[in-house]
Amino acid sequence: MIERVEAPIAATLRNGQTVTIRSLAEHDREALLRFGHSLPDDDWLYLETDLHNPDIINRLVNAYAAENWRQLVAVTETGEIVGYSAVRRLPGWSSHVGDIHLIVRKDYRRCGLGNAMAQAIFDAARDLGVAKVIVEILQEQTSGIAIFERLGFKVEGTFSDHARDHAGRRHHLYILAYHIV
């Protein structure tokens, strides 16, 4: 497997703090687990990936150099991970499509980090060579929808009562898409 070297991005947020957005690395294992544990209970209703689970964290970290996947983290000057995003090229007949995931720690929301990470992971999707990028997002996640709409994503589909949160409640799922080529 070939290790990619991608330049980190320094981002100064509206709250005056600076974070570095960079590729997930092997040494991020413990920091990513702490990030998962720092997320509020409300976030766990909507997350597909269990960032509390050490086995899942190991899987994510071990895939840092996977050919069909890009993972980015936002890291503070003290080394805390405060955001995670990923884009994965889908298999089979959808191999021209990249699927984006993005989560920001609650105390770093509404200061521009979500926008910066969305742009960075969108750029990573382009580097994967995909022709289309999608985001699956629940109807209630209005801030996330707004972030991707600002990048030019459009709602391409709505699935009624398609997603079930960890409490068993059903939610409408939006598919936002951006056609690169």
mmCIF file of C-alpha atoms in Angstrom:
data_model
loop_
_atom_site.group_PDB
_atom_site.id
_atom_site.type_symbol
_atom_site.label_atom_id
_atom_site.label_comp_id
_atom_site.label_asym_id
_atom_site.label_seq_id
_atom_site.Cartn_x
_atom_site.Cartn_y
_atom_site.Cartn_z
ATOM 1 C CA MET A 1 0.000 0.000 0.000
ATOM 2 C CA ILE A 2 1.325 3.434 -0.928
ATOM 3 C CA GLU A 3 1.157 6.121 1.745
ATOM 4 C CA ARG A 4 -0.228 9.434 0.525
ATOM 5 C CA VAL A 5 1.253 12.673 1.728
ATOM 6 C CA GLU A 6 -1.259 15.515 1.657
ATOM 7 C CA ALA A 7 -0.538 19.022 2.826
ATOM 8 C CA PRO A 8 -2.305 20.041 6.031
ATOM 9 C CA ILE A 9 -4.588 23.083 5.971
ATOM 10 C CA ALA A 10 -4.398 25.701 8.737
ATOM 11 C CA ALA A 11 -7.824 27.200 9.391
ATOM 12 C CA THR A 12 -8.498 30.206 11.595
ATOM 13 C CA LEU A 13 -12.065 29.953 12.841
ATOM 14 C CA ARG A 14 -14.541 32.737 13.607
ATOM 15 C CA ASN A 15 -13.970 32.126 17.330
ATOM 16 C CA GLY A 16 -10.291 33.040 16.854
ATOM 17 C CA GLN A 17 -8.975 29.511 17.336
ATOM 18 C CA THR A 18 -6.733 27.832 14.807
ATOM 19 C CA VAL A 19 -7.043 24.189 13.788
ATOM 20 C CA THR A 20 -5.127 22.065 11.343
ATOM 21 C CA ILE A 21 -7.136 19.963 8.911
ATOM 22 C CA ARG A 22 -5.032 17.003 7.855
ATOM 23 C CA SER A 23 -5.213 13.358 6.909
ATOM 24 C CA LEU A 24 -6.009 10.859 9.629
ATOM 25 C CA ALA A 25 -2.813 9.096 10.693
ATOM 26 C CA GLU A 26 -1.916 5.961 12.632
ATOM 27 C CA HIS A 27 -0.950 7.971 15.702
ATOM 28 C CA ASP A 28 -4.500 9.452 15.905
ATOM 29 C CA ARG A 29 -6.055 6.301 17.392
ATOM 30 C CA GLU A 30 -6.449 7.530 21.008
ATOM 31 C CA ALA A 31 -7.331 11.107 20.022
ATOM 32 C CA LEU A 32 -10.066 9.846 17.663
ATOM 33 C CA LEU A 33 -11.506 7.659 20.413
ATOM 34 C CA ARG A 34 -11.506 10.670 22.799
ATOM 35 C CA PHE A 35 -13.229 12.695 20.068
ATOM 36 C CA GLY A 36 -15.937 10.040 19.787
ATOM 37 C CA HIS A 37 -16.489 10.072 23.546
ATOM 38 C CA SER A 38 -16.692 13.889 23.535
ATOM 39 C CA LEU A 39 -19.721 13.956 21.228
ATOM 40 C CA PRO A 40 -23.047 14.719 22.947
ATOM 41 C CA ASP A 41 -25.746 12.063 23.216
ATOM 42 C CA ASP A 42 -27.884 13.893 20.645
ATOM 43 C CA ASP A 43 -25.200 13.306 18.003
ATOM 44 C CA TRP A 44 -25.340 9.565 18.592
ATOM 45 C CA LEU A 45 -28.944 9.517 17.438
ATOM 46 C CA TYR A 46 -27.763 10.388 13.927
ATOM 47 C CA LEU A 47 -24.309 8.856 13.525
ATOM 48 C CA GLU A 48 -23.851 5.801 11.382
ATOM 49 C CA THR A 49 -20.322 5.073 12.637
ATOM 50 C CA ASP A 50 -19.867 4.251 16.321
ATOM 51 C CA LEU A 51 -16.917 6.424 17.318
ATOM 52 C CA HIS A 52 -17.202 5.089 20.899
ATOM 53 C CA ASN A 53 -16.133 1.630 19.790
ATOM 54 C CA PRO A 54 -12.361 0.947 19.891
ATOM 55 C CA ASP A 55 -12.752 -1.724 17.170
ATOM 56 C CA ILE A 56 -14.370 0.811 14.826
ATOM 57 C CA ILE A 57 -11.655 3.364 15.640
ATOM 58 C CA ASN A 58 -9.011 0.730 14.834
ATOM 59 C CA ARG A 59 -10.728 -0.018 11.513
ATOM 60 C CA LEU A 60 -10.830 3.684 10.607
ATOM 61 C CA VAL A 61 -7.221 4.337 11.603
ATOM 62 C CA ASN A 62 -5.975 1.182 9.878
ATOM 63 C CA ALA A 63 -7.638 2.371 6.648
ATOM 64 C CA TYR A 64 -5.868 5.747 6.665
ATOM 65 C CA ALA A 65 -4.015 4.941 3.424
ATOM 66 C CA ALA A 66 -6.775 2.969 1.657
ATOM 67 C CA GLU A 67 -6.927 3.637 -2.069
ATOM 68 C CA ASN A 68 -10.697 4.295 -2.187
ATOM 69 C CA TRP A 69 -11.015 6.332 1.005
ATOM 70 C CA ARG A 70 -9.879 9.696 2.343
ATOM 71 C CA GLN A 71 -10.222 10.616 6.024
ATOM 72 C CA LEU A 72 -9.513 14.045 7.481
ATOM 73 C CA VAL A 73 -9.360 15.310 11.036
ATOM 74 C CA ALA A 74 -9.365 18.818 12.472
ATOM 75 C CA VAL A 75 -6.767 19.062 15.226
ATOM 76 C CA THR A 76 -6.233 21.848 17.760
ATOM 77 C CA GLU A 77 -2.824 23.185 18.742
ATOM 78 C CA THR A 78 -2.950 20.832 21.772
ATOM 79 C CA GLY A 79 -3.532 17.770 19.584
ATOM 80 C CA GLU A 80 -7.253 17.314 20.276
ATOM 81 C CA ILE A 81 -9.363 16.083 17.381
ATOM 82 C CA VAL A 82 -12.418 18.339 17.085
ATOM 83 C CA GLY A 83 -13.711 17.202 13.688
ATOM 84 C CA TYR A 84 -13.698 14.114 11.483
ATOM 85 C CA SER A 85 -14.675 13.747 7.845
ATOM 86 C CA ALA A 86 -14.374 10.982 5.306
ATOM 87 C CA VAL A 87 -15.154 10.302 1.688
ATOM 88 C CA ARG A 88 -15.311 6.773 0.356
ATOM 89 C CA ARG A 89 -15.577 5.766 -3.284
ATOM 90 C CA LEU A 90 -18.521 3.394 -3.499
ATOM 91 C CA PRO A 91 -18.046 -0.101 -4.959
ATOM 92 C CA GLY A 92 -19.484 -1.731 -8.074
ATOM 93 C CA TRP A 93 -21.814 0.160 -10.369
ATOM 94 C CA SER A 94 -21.467 3.236 -8.169
ATOM 95 C CA SER A 95 -17.668 3.323 -8.291
ATOM 96 C CA HIS A 96 -17.868 6.799 -9.842
ATOM 97 C CA VAL A 97 -19.589 8.116 -6.671
ATOM 98 C CA GLY A 98 -18.004 9.286 -3.414
ATOM 99 C CA ASP A 99 -19.965 9.239 -0.133
ATOM 100 C CA ILE A 100 -19.091 11.970 2.400
ATOM 101 C CA HIS A 101 -19.399 11.860 6.211
ATOM 102 C CA LEU A 102 -18.697 14.838 8.486
ATOM 103 C CA ILE A 103 -18.946 15.427 12.247
ATOM 104 C CA VAL A 104 -17.715 18.373 14.319
ATOM 105 C CA ARG A 105 -17.458 18.517 18.100
ATOM 106 C CA LYS A 106 -20.270 20.599 19.601
ATOM 107 C CA ASP A 107 -18.052 23.376 20.996
ATOM 108 C CA TYR A 108 -16.513 23.897 17.532
ATOM 109 C CA ARG A 109 -19.799 24.282 15.669
ATOM 110 C CA ARG A 110 -21.052 27.571 14.247
ATOM 111 C CA CYS A 111 -17.516 28.958 13.934
ATOM 112 C CA GLY A 112 -16.672 27.880 10.381
ATOM 113 C CA LEU A 113 -15.047 24.518 11.046
ATOM 114 C CA GLY A 114 -17.847 22.546 9.383
ATOM 115 C CA ASN A 115 -17.528 24.700 6.261
ATOM 116 C CA ALA A 116 -13.735 24.324 6.190
ATOM 117 C CA MET A 117 -13.899 20.560 6.680
ATOM 118 C CA ALA A 118 -16.670 20.173 4.086
ATOM 119 C CA GLN A 119 -14.551 22.031 1.531
ATOM 120 C CA ALA A 120 -11.466 19.971 2.409
ATOM 121 C CA ILE A 121 -13.272 16.629 2.135
ATOM 122 C CA PHE A 122 -14.945 17.761 -1.091
ATOM 123 C CA ASP A 123 -11.464 18.500 -2.486
ATOM 124 C CA ALA A 124 -10.351 15.043 -1.307
ATOM 125 C CA ALA A 125 -13.308 13.547 -3.189
ATOM 126 C CA ARG A 126 -12.115 15.244 -6.357
ATOM 127 C CA ASP A 127 -8.662 13.728 -5.746
ATOM 128 C CA LEU A 128 -10.304 10.288 -5.587
ATOM 129 C CA GLY A 129 -11.392 10.862 -9.174
ATOM 130 C CA VAL A 130 -15.117 10.465 -8.571
ATOM 131 C CA ALA A 131 -17.636 12.083 -10.926
ATOM 132 C CA LYS A 132 -20.335 12.580 -8.292
ATOM 133 C CA VAL A 133 -20.321 13.146 -4.541
ATOM 134 C CA ILE A 134 -23.233 12.422 -2.204
ATOM 135 C CA VAL A 135 -24.077 13.143 1.416
ATOM 136 C CA GLU A 136 -26.754 11.165 3.246
ATOM 137 C CA ILE A 137 -28.238 13.452 5.877
ATOM 138 C CA LEU A 138 -31.325 13.489 8.061
ATOM 139 C CA GLN A 139 -33.963 16.142 7.512
ATOM 140 C CA GLU A 140 -33.396 17.528 11.024
ATOM 141 C CA GLN A 141 -29.716 18.231 10.375
ATOM 142 C CA THR A 142 -30.405 21.661 8.900
ATOM 143 C CA SER A 143 -26.944 23.125 9.623
ATOM 144 C CA GLY A 144 -25.263 20.243 7.815
ATOM 145 C CA ILE A 145 -27.627 20.598 4.879
ATOM 146 C CA ALA A 146 -26.809 24.326 4.684
ATOM 147 C CA ILE A 147 -23.052 23.641 4.689
ATOM 148 C CA PHE A 148 -23.271 21.338 1.685
ATOM 149 C CA GLU A 149 -25.805 23.495 -0.154
ATOM 150 C CA ARG A 150 -23.292 26.378 0.072
ATOM 151 C CA LEU A 151 -20.828 24.118 -1.748
ATOM 152 C CA GLY A 152 -23.383 23.607 -4.523
ATOM 153 C CA PHE A 153 -24.936 20.300 -3.440
ATOM 154 C CA LYS A 154 -28.610 19.814 -4.286
ATOM 155 C CA VAL A 155 -31.215 17.500 -2.767
ATOM 156 C CA GLU A 156 -31.427 14.662 -5.243
ATOM 157 C CA GLY A 157 -33.675 12.358 -3.271
ATOM 158 C CA THR A 158 -35.774 12.030 -0.155
ATOM 159 C CA PHE A 159 -36.504 8.718 1.533
ATOM 160 C CA SER A 160 -39.448 8.905 3.932
ATOM 161 C CA ASP A 161 -38.904 7.249 7.332
ATOM 162 C CA HIS A 162 -35.796 5.616 5.868
ATOM 163 C CA ALA A 163 -33.316 6.135 8.699
ATOM 164 C CA ARG A 164 -33.762 4.876 12.224
ATOM 165 C CA ASP A 165 -31.831 6.523 15.041
ATOM 166 C CA HIS A 166 -30.372 4.652 18.014
ATOM 167 C CA ALA A 167 -33.578 5.281 19.969
ATOM 168 C CA GLY A 168 -35.607 3.549 17.238
ATOM 169 C CA ARG A 169 -37.296 6.697 15.855
ATOM 170 C CA ARG A 170 -37.605 6.998 12.091
ATOM 171 C CA HIS A 171 -36.417 10.013 10.130
ATOM 172 C CA HIS A 172 -36.563 11.257 6.550
ATOM 173 C CA LEU A 173 -33.225 10.847 4.802
ATOM 174 C CA TYR A 174 -32.049 13.345 2.199
ATOM 175 C CA ILE A 175 -29.515 12.493 -0.444
ATOM 176 C CA LEU A 176 -27.592 15.631 -1.394
ATOM 177 C CA ALA A 177 -25.446 15.381 -4.503
ATOM 178 C CA TYR A 178 -22.889 17.317 -6.474
ATOM 179 C CA HIS A 179 -21.965 16.294 -10.006
ATOM 180 C CA ILE A 180 -18.254 17.037 -10.510
ATOM 181 C CA VAL A 181 -18.144 16.047 -14.173
#
